[in-house]
CSV table of C-alpha atoms and ligand atoms in Angstrom, one decimal:
chain,number,residue,atom,x,y,z
M,1,MET,CA,21.5,-9.6,-13.3
M,2,GLU,CA,19.2,-11.9,-11.6
M,3,VAL,CA,18.3,-11.6,-8.0
M,4,VAL,CA,18.1,-13.4,-4.7
M,5,ILE,CA,16.4,-12.3,-1.8
M,6,LEU,CA,16.3,-14.4,1.4
M,7,ALA,CA,13.2,-14.3,2.7
M,8,ALA,CA,13.2,-17.7,4.6
M,9,GLY,CA,13.3,-16.1,8.1
M,10,GLN,CA,10.5,-16.8,10.7
M,11,GLY,CA,10.0,-13.3,12.3
M,12,LYS,CA,9.2,-15.1,15.8
M,13,ARG,CA,9.6,-11.4,17.2
M,14,MET,CA,6.1,-10.6,15.2
M,15,ARG,CA,4.2,-12.7,17.7
M,16,SER,CA,1.8,-13.1,14.2
M,17,VAL,CA,0.4,-16.0,12.3
M,18,LEU,CA,1.4,-14.1,9.1
M,19,PRO,CA,4.8,-14.9,8.3
M,20,LYS,CA,7.5,-11.7,8.3
M,21,VAL,CA,7.6,-11.4,5.1
M,22,LEU,CA,3.9,-10.7,4.5
M,23,GLN,CA,3.5,-8.2,7.2
M,24,PRO,CA,2.2,-4.6,5.3
M,25,ILE,CA,4.3,-1.8,4.7
M,26,ALA,CA,1.9,0.8,2.6
M,27,GLY,CA,-0.7,-1.7,2.5
M,28,LYS,CA,1.7,-4.0,1.0
M,29,PRO,CA,3.6,-6.7,2.1
M,30,MET,CA,7.2,-6.2,3.1
M,31,LEU,CA,8.6,-8.5,0.3
M,32,THR,CA,6.3,-7.3,-2.4
M,33,HIS,CA,8.5,-3.9,-1.9
M,34,VAL,CA,11.2,-6.2,-2.7
M,35,LEU,CA,10.1,-7.8,-5.4
M,36,ALA,CA,9.3,-4.5,-7.0
M,37,ALA,CA,12.5,-3.0,-7.1
M,38,ALA,CA,13.8,-6.2,-8.1
M,39,ARG,CA,11.8,-6.1,-11.6
M,40,ALA,CA,12.5,-2.3,-11.2
M,41,LEU,CA,16.4,-3.3,-11.8
M,42,GLU,CA,14.9,-5.4,-14.8
M,43,ALA,CA,16.0,-8.6,-13.5
M,44,LYS,CA,16.5,-11.6,-15.8
M,45,ARG,CA,15.9,-13.8,-12.8
M,46,ILE,CA,14.4,-13.7,-9.4
M,47,CYS,CA,15.0,-16.3,-6.7
M,48,VAL,CA,12.9,-16.0,-3.3
M,49,VAL,CA,14.4,-18.3,-0.6
M,50,TYR,CA,12.0,-18.8,1.8
M,51,GLY,CA,11.4,-21.5,4.6
M,52,HIS,CA,9.6,-23.1,7.1
M,53,GLY,CA,5.5,-21.6,7.0
M,54,GLY,CA,6.9,-19.9,4.1
M,55,GLU,CA,4.3,-21.6,1.2
M,56,VAL,CA,1.9,-19.2,2.1
M,57,VAL,CA,4.3,-16.7,1.3
M,58,ARG,CA,5.1,-18.6,-2.2
M,59,GLU,CA,1.0,-19.1,-2.7
M,60,GLN,CA,0.3,-15.5,-2.1
M,61,LEU,CA,2.9,-13.7,-4.3
M,62,ASP,CA,3.7,-16.6,-7.1
M,63,ALA,CA,4.5,-14.9,-10.3
M,64,PRO,CA,5.7,-16.2,-13.9
M,65,ASP,CA,9.1,-14.2,-13.4
M,66,LEU,CA,9.7,-15.6,-9.9
M,67,ALA,CA,11.4,-18.8,-9.0
M,68,TRP,CA,11.2,-20.1,-5.3
M,69,ALA,CA,14.2,-22.2,-3.3
M,70,ARG,CA,13.4,-24.0,0.0
M,71,GLN,CA,16.1,-23.6,2.6
M,72,GLU,CA,14.9,-26.5,5.7
M,73,PRO,CA,16.5,-25.8,7.7
M,74,GLN,CA,17.9,-22.4,8.1
M,75,LEU,CA,21.4,-22.4,8.5
M,76,GLY,CA,22.5,-19.0,7.8
M,77,THR,CA,23.0,-16.6,5.5
M,78,GLY,CA,25.5,-18.1,3.2
M,79,HIS,CA,23.5,-21.6,3.4
M,80,ALA,CA,20.3,-19.7,1.8
M,81,VAL,CA,22.0,-18.6,-0.8
M,82,GLN,CA,23.3,-21.6,-1.8
M,83,GLN,CA,19.2,-22.8,-1.9
M,84,ALA,CA,19.0,-20.7,-4.7
M,85,LEU,CA,22.6,-21.3,-6.6
M,86,PRO,CA,20.4,-24.4,-9.2
M,87,HIS,CA,18.2,-21.1,-10.2
M,88,LEU,CA,20.7,-18.8,-11.0
M,89,THR,CA,23.6,-18.7,-14.3
M,90,ASP,CA,26.6,-18.7,-14.3
M,91,GLY,CA,28.3,-15.2,-16.2
M,92,ALA,CA,25.4,-13.3,-15.1
M,93,LEU,CA,25.9,-11.3,-11.8
M,94,ALA,CA,24.0,-12.0,-8.5
M,95,LEU,CA,22.4,-8.9,-6.3
M,96,VAL,CA,21.3,-10.3,-2.9
M,97,LEU,CA,18.6,-8.7,-1.3
M,98,TYR,CA,16.3,-9.3,2.0
M,99,GLY,CA,12.7,-9.8,2.5
M,100,ASP,CA,12.2,-8.3,5.5
M,101,VAL,CA,14.4,-5.0,4.5
M,102,PRO,CA,11.8,-3.4,2.2
M,103,LEU,CA,12.4,-0.2,1.8
M,104,ILE,CA,15.8,-0.7,-0.7
M,105,GLY,CA,15.7,2.1,-3.2
M,106,VAL,CA,16.5,1.4,-6.8
M,107,PRO,CA,18.5,4.3,-7.2
M,108,THR,CA,21.0,3.2,-4.8
M,109,LEU,CA,21.4,-0.5,-6.2
M,110,THR,CA,21.5,1.2,-9.4
M,111,ARG,CA,24.8,2.5,-8.1
M,112,LEU,CA,26.4,-0.4,-6.1
M,113,VAL,CA,25.4,-2.6,-9.0
M,114,ALA,CA,27.0,-0.2,-11.3
M,115,ALA,CA,30.1,0.4,-9.0
M,116,ALA,CA,31.0,-3.9,-9.0
M,117,GLY,CA,30.6,-3.9,-12.8
M,118,GLU,CA,31.0,-7.3,-14.2
M,119,ARG,CA,34.1,-8.6,-11.8
M,120,ARG,CA,34.2,-6.8,-8.0
M,121,LEU,CA,32.2,-7.8,-5.5
M,122,GLY,CA,30.0,-4.7,-4.4
M,123,LEU,CA,28.6,-4.5,-1.1
M,124,LEU,CA,26.4,-1.9,0.0
M,125,THR,CA,28.2,-0.6,3.7
M,126,VAL,CA,26.8,2.1,6.5
M,127,GLU,CA,27.9,3.8,9.2
M,128,LEU,CA,25.9,3.4,12.1
M,129,ASP,CA,26.6,5.6,15.4
M,130,ASN,CA,25.6,2.1,17.1
M,131,PRO,CA,26.8,-0.6,15.2
M,132,ALA,CA,25.9,-3.0,18.0
M,133,GLY,CA,23.8,-6.3,16.1
M,134,TYR,CA,26.0,-5.7,13.0
M,135,GLY,CA,28.9,-7.1,10.6
M,136,ARG,CA,31.8,-5.0,10.7
M,137,ILE,CA,33.3,-3.8,7.9
M,138,LEU,CA,37.2,-4.2,8.7
M,139,ARG,CA,39.6,-2.5,6.1
M,140,ASP,CA,43.7,-2.5,6.0
M,141,GLU,CA,45.6,0.8,6.5
M,142,ALA,CA,45.0,1.2,2.2
M,143,GLY,CA,41.1,1.2,3.4
M,144,ARG,CA,40.9,-2.0,0.8
M,145,VAL,CA,38.1,-4.6,3.1
M,146,VAL,CA,39.4,-7.5,3.8
M,147,ARG,CA,37.1,-8.8,5.8
M,148,ILE,CA,33.4,-8.7,7.6
M,149,VAL,CA,33.6,-9.8,11.3
M,150,GLU,CA,29.8,-10.8,13.1
M,151,GLU,CA,29.2,-9.1,15.9
M,152,LYS,CA,29.2,-12.4,18.3
M,153,ASP,CA,32.5,-13.2,16.7
M,154,ALA,CA,34.1,-10.0,16.8
M,155,SER,CA,37.1,-8.8,19.3
M,156,ALA,CA,36.4,-5.7,21.1
M,157,ALA,CA,38.7,-3.4,19.0
M,158,GLU,CA,36.8,-4.5,16.1
M,159,ARG,CA,33.2,-3.7,17.7
M,160,THR,CA,34.7,-0.3,17.7
M,161,VAL,CA,34.5,0.2,13.6
M,162,ARG,CA,30.8,2.0,12.9
M,163,GLU,CA,30.8,0.6,9.1
M,164,VAL,CA,28.6,-1.9,9.0
M,165,ASN,CA,27.4,-4.6,6.2
M,166,THR,CA,23.9,-4.0,5.1
M,167,GLY,CA,23.9,-7.5,3.9
M,168,ILE,CA,23.0,-6.6,0.1
M,169,LEU,CA,26.1,-7.5,-1.9
M,170,VAL,CA,26.5,-8.4,-5.3
M,171,ALA,CA,29.0,-10.8,-7.2
M,172,PRO,CA,29.2,-12.7,-9.8
M,173,VAL,CA,27.3,-15.9,-10.1
M,174,ALA,CA,30.2,-18.3,-11.2
M,175,ARG,CA,32.3,-17.0,-8.0
M,176,LEU,CA,29.5,-16.8,-5.8
M,177,ARG,CA,29.0,-20.5,-6.4
M,178,ASP,CA,32.7,-21.6,-6.0
M,179,TRP,CA,32.9,-19.4,-2.8
M,180,LEU,CA,29.7,-20.7,-1.2
M,181,GLY,CA,30.9,-24.1,-1.7
M,182,ARG,CA,33.4,-23.6,0.4
M,183,ILE,CA,32.5,-21.5,3.5
M,184,GLY,CA,32.1,-23.5,6.8
M,185,ASN,CA,30.4,-22.9,10.0
M,186,ASP,CA,33.1,-23.1,12.5
M,187,ASN,CA,32.4,-19.8,13.8
M,188,ALA,CA,30.7,-18.5,17.3
M,189,GLN,CA,26.7,-18.7,16.1
M,190,GLY,CA,27.9,-22.4,14.3
M,191,GLU,CA,26.0,-20.7,11.0
M,192,TYR,CA,27.2,-20.7,7.2
M,193,TYR,CA,28.0,-16.8,6.9
M,194,LEU,CA,27.4,-15.1,3.5
M,195,THR,CA,29.7,-12.7,4.9
M,196,ASP,CA,32.6,-15.2,4.7
M,197,ILE,CA,33.0,-15.0,1.0
M,198,ILE,CA,34.2,-11.5,1.3
M,199,GLY,CA,37.7,-13.0,2.8
M,200,MET,CA,37.7,-15.5,0.0
M,201,ALA,CA,37.1,-12.9,-2.6
M,202,VAL,CA,40.5,-10.8,-0.8
M,203,ALA,CA,42.5,-13.7,-1.2
M,204,GLU,CA,41.7,-14.3,-5.3
M,205,ASP,CA,42.6,-10.7,-5.4
M,206,ILE,CA,38.9,-9.7,-6.3
M,207,ASP,CA,38.4,-6.4,-5.8
M,208,ILE,CA,35.7,-5.3,-2.9
M,209,VAL,CA,33.7,-2.4,-3.7
M,210,THR,CA,31.6,-0.5,-1.0
M,211,VAL,CA,28.9,1.8,-1.9
M,212,GLN,CA,26.6,3.8,0.7
M,213,PRO,CA,22.4,4.1,0.2
M,214,ASP,CA,21.0,7.5,-0.7
M,215,ALA,CA,19.1,7.4,2.9
M,216,VAL,CA,20.0,4.5,5.8
M,217,ALA,CA,16.7,3.5,6.3
M,218,GLU,CA,16.9,1.8,3.2
M,219,THR,CA,18.9,-0.5,4.8
M,220,LEU,CA,16.8,-1.4,7.7
M,221,GLY,CA,15.8,-5.0,8.7
M,222,VAL,CA,12.2,-5.1,10.1
M,223,ASN,CA,12.2,-8.1,13.1
M,224,SER,CA,9.3,-6.6,15.6
M,225,LYS,CA,6.1,-4.8,15.3
M,226,GLN,CA,7.9,-2.0,16.6
M,227,GLN,CA,10.6,-1.9,13.7
M,228,LEU,CA,7.4,-2.6,11.2
M,229,ALA,CA,5.9,0.9,12.8
M,230,GLU,CA,8.9,2.7,12.5
M,231,LEU,CA,9.8,1.8,8.7
M,232,GLU,CA,6.0,2.6,8.2
M,233,ARG,CA,6.5,5.9,9.1
M,234,MET,CA,10.2,6.6,7.5
M,235,HIS,CA,8.1,5.3,4.1
M,236,GLN,CA,5.2,8.1,4.6
M,237,ALA,CA,7.5,10.6,5.8
M,238,ALA,CA,9.3,10.1,2.2
M,239,ILE,CA,6.2,10.3,0.4
M,240,ALA,CA,4.8,13.1,2.2
M,241,GLY,CA,8.4,14.6,0.8
M,242,ARG,CA,7.9,13.4,-2.3
M,243,LEU,CA,4.4,15.2,-2.5
M,244,LEU,CA,5.8,18.3,-1.2
M,245,ASP,CA,8.1,18.6,-3.6
M,246,GLU,CA,5.5,18.1,-6.3
M,247,GLY,CA,3.7,21.1,-5.0
M,248,VAL,CA,0.9,19.7,-3.0
M,249,THR,CA,-0.4,21.5,0.0
M,250,LEU,CA,0.0,19.3,2.8
M,251,ILE,CA,-1.2,20.6,6.3
M,252,ASP,CA,1.0,18.4,8.4
M,253,PRO,CA,3.1,15.5,6.1
M,254,ALA,CA,3.6,13.7,9.5
M,255,ARG,CA,-0.3,12.8,9.1
M,256,ILE,CA,-0.7,11.5,5.4
M,257,ASP,CA,-0.9,7.8,4.7
M,258,VAL,CA,-0.1,6.5,1.0
M,259,ARG,CA,-0.8,2.8,0.7
M,260,GLY,CA,-0.4,2.8,-3.1
M,261,GLU,CA,-0.3,5.6,-5.6
M,262,LEU,CA,-1.7,8.9,-5.0
M,263,VAL,CA,-1.3,11.1,-8.5
M,264,CYS,CA,-2.1,15.0,-8.1
M,265,GLY,CA,-2.5,18.0,-10.1
M,266,ARG,CA,-1.1,21.7,-9.7
M,267,ASP,CA,-3.1,23.2,-6.4
M,268,VAL,CA,-3.8,20.1,-4.5
M,269,GLU,CA,-4.5,20.5,-1.0
M,270,ILE,CA,-4.9,17.5,1.4
M,271,ASP,CA,-6.2,17.9,5.0
M,272,VAL,CA,-4.7,16.1,8.1
M,273,ASN,CA,-5.9,12.3,8.9
M,274,CYS,CA,-6.3,11.4,5.3
M,275,VAL,CA,-5.7,8.1,3.9
M,276,PHE,CA,-5.1,7.1,0.3
M,277,GLU,CA,-5.3,3.5,-0.7
M,278,GLY,CA,-4.9,1.8,-4.4
M,279,ARG,CA,-4.7,4.2,-7.3
M,280,VAL,CA,-6.1,7.9,-6.5
M,281,GLU,CA,-6.2,10.9,-9.1
M,282,LEU,CA,-7.0,14.3,-7.7
M,283,ALA,CA,-6.7,16.8,-10.8
M,284,ASP,CA,-6.0,20.5,-10.8
M,285,GLY,CA,-7.3,22.6,-7.6
M,286,VAL,CA,-8.7,19.3,-5.5
M,287,THR,CA,-9.2,20.2,-1.7
M,288,ILE,CA,-9.9,17.2,0.7
M,289,GLY,CA,-10.6,18.1,4.3
M,290,ALA,CA,-9.5,16.1,7.4
M,291,ASN,CA,-10.2,12.8,7.9
M,292,CYS,CA,-10.9,10.8,4.5
M,293,VAL,CA,-10.7,7.8,3.0
M,294,ILE,CA,-9.9,7.1,-0.5
M,295,ARG,CA,-9.6,4.3,-2.5
M,296,ASP,CA,-9.0,3.7,-6.3
M,297,THR,CA,-10.6,7.2,-6.9
M,298,ARG,CA,-10.6,9.5,-9.8
M,299,ILE,CA,-11.4,13.4,-8.8
M,300,GLY,CA,-12.2,16.6,-11.5
M,301,ALA,CA,-10.8,19.5,-11.2
M,302,GLY,CA,-11.5,22.1,-8.5
M,303,THR,CA,-13.7,19.5,-6.6
M,304,ARG,CA,-13.7,20.4,-3.1
M,305,VAL,CA,-14.3,16.8,-0.4
M,306,ALA,CA,-15.3,17.7,3.3
M,307,PRO,CA,-14.2,16.0,5.9
M,308,PHE,CA,-15.1,12.5,6.9
M,309,SER,CA,-15.7,11.1,3.6
M,310,HIS,CA,-15.2,7.9,2.6
M,311,LEU,CA,-15.0,7.0,-1.7
M,312,ASP,CA,-14.1,4.0,-3.2
M,313,SER,CA,-13.7,3.2,-6.7
M,314,THR,CA,-15.8,6.6,-8.0
M,315,THR,CA,-14.6,8.7,-10.7
M,316,MET,CA,-16.4,12.0,-10.6
M,317,GLY,CA,-15.9,15.1,-12.3
M,318,ALA,CA,-15.0,18.5,-11.9
M,319,ASP,CA,-16.4,21.4,-9.3
M,320,CYS,CA,-18.1,18.6,-6.9
M,321,VAL,CA,-18.6,19.3,-3.7
M,322,ILE,CA,-18.7,16.4,-1.7
M,323,GLY,CA,-19.2,15.3,2.4
M,324,PRO,CA,-18.9,15.4,4.7
M,325,TYR,CA,-19.8,12.4,6.0
M,326,ALA,CA,-20.0,11.4,2.4
M,327,ARG,CA,-19.5,7.7,1.2
M,328,THR,CA,-19.4,6.7,-2.8
M,329,ARG,CA,-18.9,3.1,-3.3
M,330,PRO,CA,-17.9,0.9,-5.9
M,331,GLY,CA,-19.3,2.0,-9.5
M,332,THR,CA,-20.0,5.1,-8.5
M,333,VAL,CA,-19.7,7.9,-11.7
M,334,LEU,CA,-20.3,11.3,-10.5
M,335,GLY,CA,-20.6,14.3,-13.4
M,336,ALA,CA,-19.5,18.0,-13.1
M,337,ASP,CA,-20.7,20.0,-10.4
M,338,VAL,CA,-22.5,17.6,-8.5
M,339,HIS,CA,-23.1,17.7,-4.4
M,340,ILE,CA,-23.2,14.4,-2.2
M,341,GLY,CA,-23.9,16.0,1.1
M,342,ASN,CA,-23.7,14.3,4.5
M,343,PHE,CA,-25.0,10.7,5.5
M,344,VAL,CA,-25.5,10.3,1.6
M,345,GLU,CA,-24.3,7.0,0.8
M,346,ILE,CA,-24.4,6.2,-3.6
M,347,LYS,CA,-23.8,3.3,-5.1
M,348,ASN,CA,-23.0,1.6,-8.6
M,349,SER,CA,-24.8,4.8,-9.9
M,350,VAL,CA,-24.5,7.6,-12.9
M,351,VAL,CA,-25.2,11.1,-11.5
M,352,ALA,CA,-25.2,13.3,-14.5
M,353,ASP,CA,-23.9,17.0,-14.1
M,354,HIS,CA,-25.6,20.0,-11.6
M,355,SER,CA,-27.1,17.2,-9.7
M,356,LYS,CA,-27.7,17.3,-5.7
M,357,ALA,CA,-28.6,15.2,-2.7
M,358,ASN,CA,-27.5,16.8,-0.2
M,359,HIS,CA,-28.6,15.2,3.0
M,360,LEU,CA,-29.0,11.8,4.3
M,361,ALA,CA,-29.5,9.9,1.3
M,362,TYR,CA,-29.2,6.2,-0.6
M,363,VAL,CA,-28.8,6.2,-3.9
M,364,GLY,CA,-27.9,2.5,-5.5
M,365,ASP,CA,-28.2,0.9,-8.7
M,366,ALA,CA,-29.4,4.3,-10.4
M,367,ASP,CA,-29.3,6.6,-13.1
M,368,VAL,CA,-29.6,10.0,-12.2
M,369,GLY,CA,-29.8,12.7,-14.8
M,370,SER,CA,-28.8,16.5,-14.9
M,371,ARG,CA,-30.1,18.9,-12.7
M,372,VAL,CA,-32.4,16.7,-10.2
M,373,ASN,CA,-32.4,17.5,-6.8
M,374,ILE,CA,-33.2,14.6,-4.7
M,375,GLY,CA,-34.9,15.0,-1.1
M,376,ALA,CA,-33.1,13.7,2.3
M,377,GLY,CA,-34.3,11.2,3.4
M,378,THR,CA,-34.7,9.6,-0.3
M,379,ILE,CA,-34.1,6.0,-0.8
M,380,THR,CA,-33.8,3.6,-4.1
M,381,CYS,CA,-35.2,0.3,-2.9
M,382,ASN,CA,-32.9,-1.7,-5.0
M,383,TYR,CA,-33.1,-4.8,-3.5
M,384,ASP,CA,-35.7,-7.3,-2.9
M,385,GLY,CA,-34.0,-10.1,-0.3
M,386,ALA,CA,-32.7,-11.6,-4.0
M,387,ASN,CA,-32.0,-9.2,-6.8
M,388,LYS,CA,-31.1,-5.7,-7.4
M,389,TYR,CA,-32.8,-3.6,-9.9
M,390,ARG,CA,-31.9,-0.3,-11.4
M,391,THR,CA,-34.6,3.4,-10.7
M,392,VAL,CA,-34.0,5.9,-13.9
M,393,ILE,CA,-34.4,9.6,-12.8
M,394,GLU,CA,-34.6,11.4,-15.7
M,395,ASP,CA,-33.3,15.2,-16.1
M,396,ASP,CA,-34.4,18.1,-14.3
M,397,VAL,CA,-36.6,16.1,-11.8
M,398,PHE,CA,-37.2,17.0,-8.2
M,399,ILE,CA,-37.8,14.1,-5.6
M,400,GLY,CA,-39.6,15.3,-1.9
M,401,SER,CA,-38.1,14.5,1.0
M,402,ASP,CA,-38.1,11.3,2.7
M,403,THR,CA,-39.6,9.4,-0.8
M,404,GLN,CA,-38.7,5.8,-1.9
M,405,LEU,CA,-38.0,4.7,-5.1
M,406,VAL,CA,-39.2,0.5,-5.1
M,407,ALA,CA,-37.3,-0.4,-8.5
M,408,PRO,CA,-37.3,-1.1,-11.2
M,409,VAL,CA,-38.9,2.6,-11.4
M,410,ARG,CA,-38.2,5.1,-13.9
M,411,VAL,CA,-38.9,9.2,-13.0
M,412,GLY,CA,-39.8,10.8,-15.9
M,413,ARG,CA,-38.1,14.4,-17.1
M,414,GLY,CA,-38.8,17.2,-14.8
M,415,ALA,CA,-41.3,15.0,-13.1
M,416,THR,CA,-41.5,16.0,-9.3
M,417,LEU,CA,-42.4,13.7,-6.8
M,418,GLY,CA,-44.3,14.9,-3.2
M,419,ALA,CA,-42.7,14.1,-0.6
M,420,GLY,CA,-42.9,10.9,1.6
M,421,THR,CA,-43.9,9.3,-1.6
M,422,THR,CA,-43.5,5.5,-2.0
M,423,LEU,CA,-43.2,4.9,-5.6
M,424,THR,CA,-43.8,1.7,-7.0
M,425,LYS,CA,-45.2,2.5,-10.5
M,426,ASP,CA,-43.2,5.0,-13.3
M,427,ALA,CA,-44.0,8.3,-12.6
M,428,PRO,CA,-44.8,10.6,-15.8
M,429,ALA,CA,-42.6,13.5,-16.8
M,430,GLY,CA,-43.5,16.9,-16.0
M,431,GLN,CA,-46.1,15.9,-13.6
M,432,LEU,CA,-46.6,15.7,-9.4
M,433,THR,CA,-46.6,12.3,-8.4
M,434,VAL,CA,-47.7,12.0,-4.9
M,435,SER,CA,-48.4,8.7,-2.9
M,436,ARG,CA,-49.0,9.6,0.7
M,437,ALA,CA,-52.6,9.6,2.4
M,438,ARG,CA,-54.8,13.3,2.6
M,439,GLN,CA,-54.0,14.8,5.3
M,440,PHE,CA,-57.6,15.9,7.2
M,441,SER,CA,-58.3,17.7,10.5
M,442,VAL,CA,-61.3,16.3,12.7
M,443,VAL,CA,-63.4,19.8,13.5
M,444,GLY,CA,-64.4,19.5,16.9
M,445,TRP,CA,-61.9,16.5,18.1
M,446,LYS,CA,-61.0,16.8,21.8
M,447,LYS,CA,-57.7,15.4,23.7
M,448,PRO,CA,-58.7,12.9,25.9
M,449,VAL,CA,-58.8,12.8,29.3
M,450,LYS,CA,-58.0,10.5,32.4
M,451,SER,CA,-60.6,8.7,34.3
M,452,ARG,CA,-59.9,8.8,38.1
B,501,LIG,C1,23.4,-10.7,8.6
B,501,LIG,C2,24.6,-10.3,8.5
B,501,LIG,C3,25.6,-9.1,9.2
B,501,LIG,C4,24.4,-8.0,8.8
B,501,LIG,C5,23.4,-8.3,9.4
B,501,LIG,C6,22.7,-7.3,8.1
B,501,LIG,C7,25.6,-12.9,7.6
B,501,LIG,C8,26.3,-13.9,8.3
B,501,LIG,N1,25.6,-11.4,8.4
B,501,LIG,O1,23.1,-10.6,9.7
B,501,LIG,O2,26.9,-8.9,8.7
B,501,LIG,O3,25.0,-6.7,9.2
B,501,LIG,O4,22.8,-9.3,8.3
B,501,LIG,O5,21.4,-7.0,8.8
B,501,LIG,O6,25.0,-12.2,6.4
B,501,LIG,N2,18.2,-15.7,6.6
B,501,LIG,C9,17.9,-16.6,5.5
B,501,LIG,N3,18.3,-18.1,6.4
B,501,LIG,C10,19.0,-18.3,7.4
B,501,LIG,C11,19.4,-17.0,7.8
B,501,LIG,C12,19.1,-15.5,7.5
B,501,LIG,O7,16.8,-16.6,4.6
B,501,LIG,O8,19.3,-19.2,7.2
B,501,LIG,C13,17.3,-13.9,6.2
B,501,LIG,C14,16.7,-13.7,7.3
B,501,LIG,O9,15.2,-14.2,6.6
B,501,LIG,C15,16.9,-12.4,7.2
B,501,LIG,C16,18.6,-12.0,6.6
B,501,LIG,O10,18.8,-13.5,5.8
B,501,LIG,O11,16.1,-11.7,6.1
B,501,LIG,C17,19.4,-11.7,7.8
B,501,LIG,O12,19.1,-12.8,8.1
B,501,LIG,P1,19.7,-12.1,9.7
B,501,LIG,O13,19.8,-13.3,10.7
B,501,LIG,O14,19.0,-11.1,10.4
B,501,LIG,O15,21.1,-11.2,9.9
B,501,LIG,P2,22.3,-11.9,10.5
B,501,LIG,O16,22.7,-13.3,9.9
B,501,LIG,O17,22.4,-11.1,11.9
B,502,LIG,CA1,21.5,-14.5,12.3
């Protein structure tokens, strides 16, 4: 099977410099969703029809398995499919999809293609309470499809038909080539209608089969930010529904956004307003507090992430306690039972089992051993304005509050750093190292008094 994706429409109603099919649903361009469906169907060839301003689309989404056909000017859907014909093979089936109908589902398309078979024309249709704007499916007394009439060409009686054309269809390439070579533009819009091929197929006694989608949302097109937002919510609701089916507890399924892939173990609980981006894995028993943003991260079993934490490209082990207000940046690897508390930032660092940084710290480019305690206000000074250096903190170290570790520097196993230390040389294992000035009190000191 070969797939044609129509994506030449300008999308003026978006009022955006970004071409319509690059507008995102769940963090990815609409066209990317449609391409994913085409690839899941194992299409032998995928041809995207793009238009004026569409070079950006081509630059951004080009891939070795894609062919691109430029449609300029845009003279209608039939004319659009015509531009793809040089890329299609006689003997194959062509499935027509739309770059601005992003939620189309693979099971629905599989049913459509199977129902049509090798010779018939398959149409995806839906019944709408309000069919305004759509092409209507006209059937004879026996219920066979005879024609599609566009709203603007339809009589009042035809407009009462509620079964509409979604635009998605499948037909043998050779037939499509023949039909499209013969369509005209003598209609209310002066366009070459793809839908005119239906009447031609009927005239040639080619059977037309219709299939309905699993969900109406799959067939909805996006022409405005309003519709983009509506589809985003529908898509998120579907994702939330799947998570619930898998046994994930969502405190409010209407308040979660998954922009990528979220893989959950058993008994995972997610509180409201969390955003998941890229690939996120939550092992058994993980709980995520409200208002967390988590991207490309793996979280071990039983770990608790408290509200307002921001975790990016991080791996953490089991039974950690994270946040509230924790931030882990790319390259963070936490062992098991690690505690990262409020206003603690970890970047490109490894923190081994049972270590804790509970309050207000920055740990960057560091290797932290096991059972280390990092006091409040501790900072690794990893950057001299030009280069970055590593800090090594060995097992069982205790770092007093408000300590600066000026990298490169090493704190030996079991060492203690006194509060307020600015460490510029390695601290020996097992000893107390303090760099602050000694405290003294002035005996007999008097407070100054105001002179008159
Ligand atoms: C088309 C169908 C109509 C159907 C409706 C579903 C035709 C003649 N009519 O309506 O029966 O109910 O879709 O939404 O096919 N496009 C191009 N090049 C063009 C024209 C359109 O690439 O020259 C693309 C658009 O970007 C869009 C899609 O084709 O993705 C449909 O175009 P649109 O104008 O929205 O559909 P209609 O022609 O109104
Ligand atoms: Ca149109």
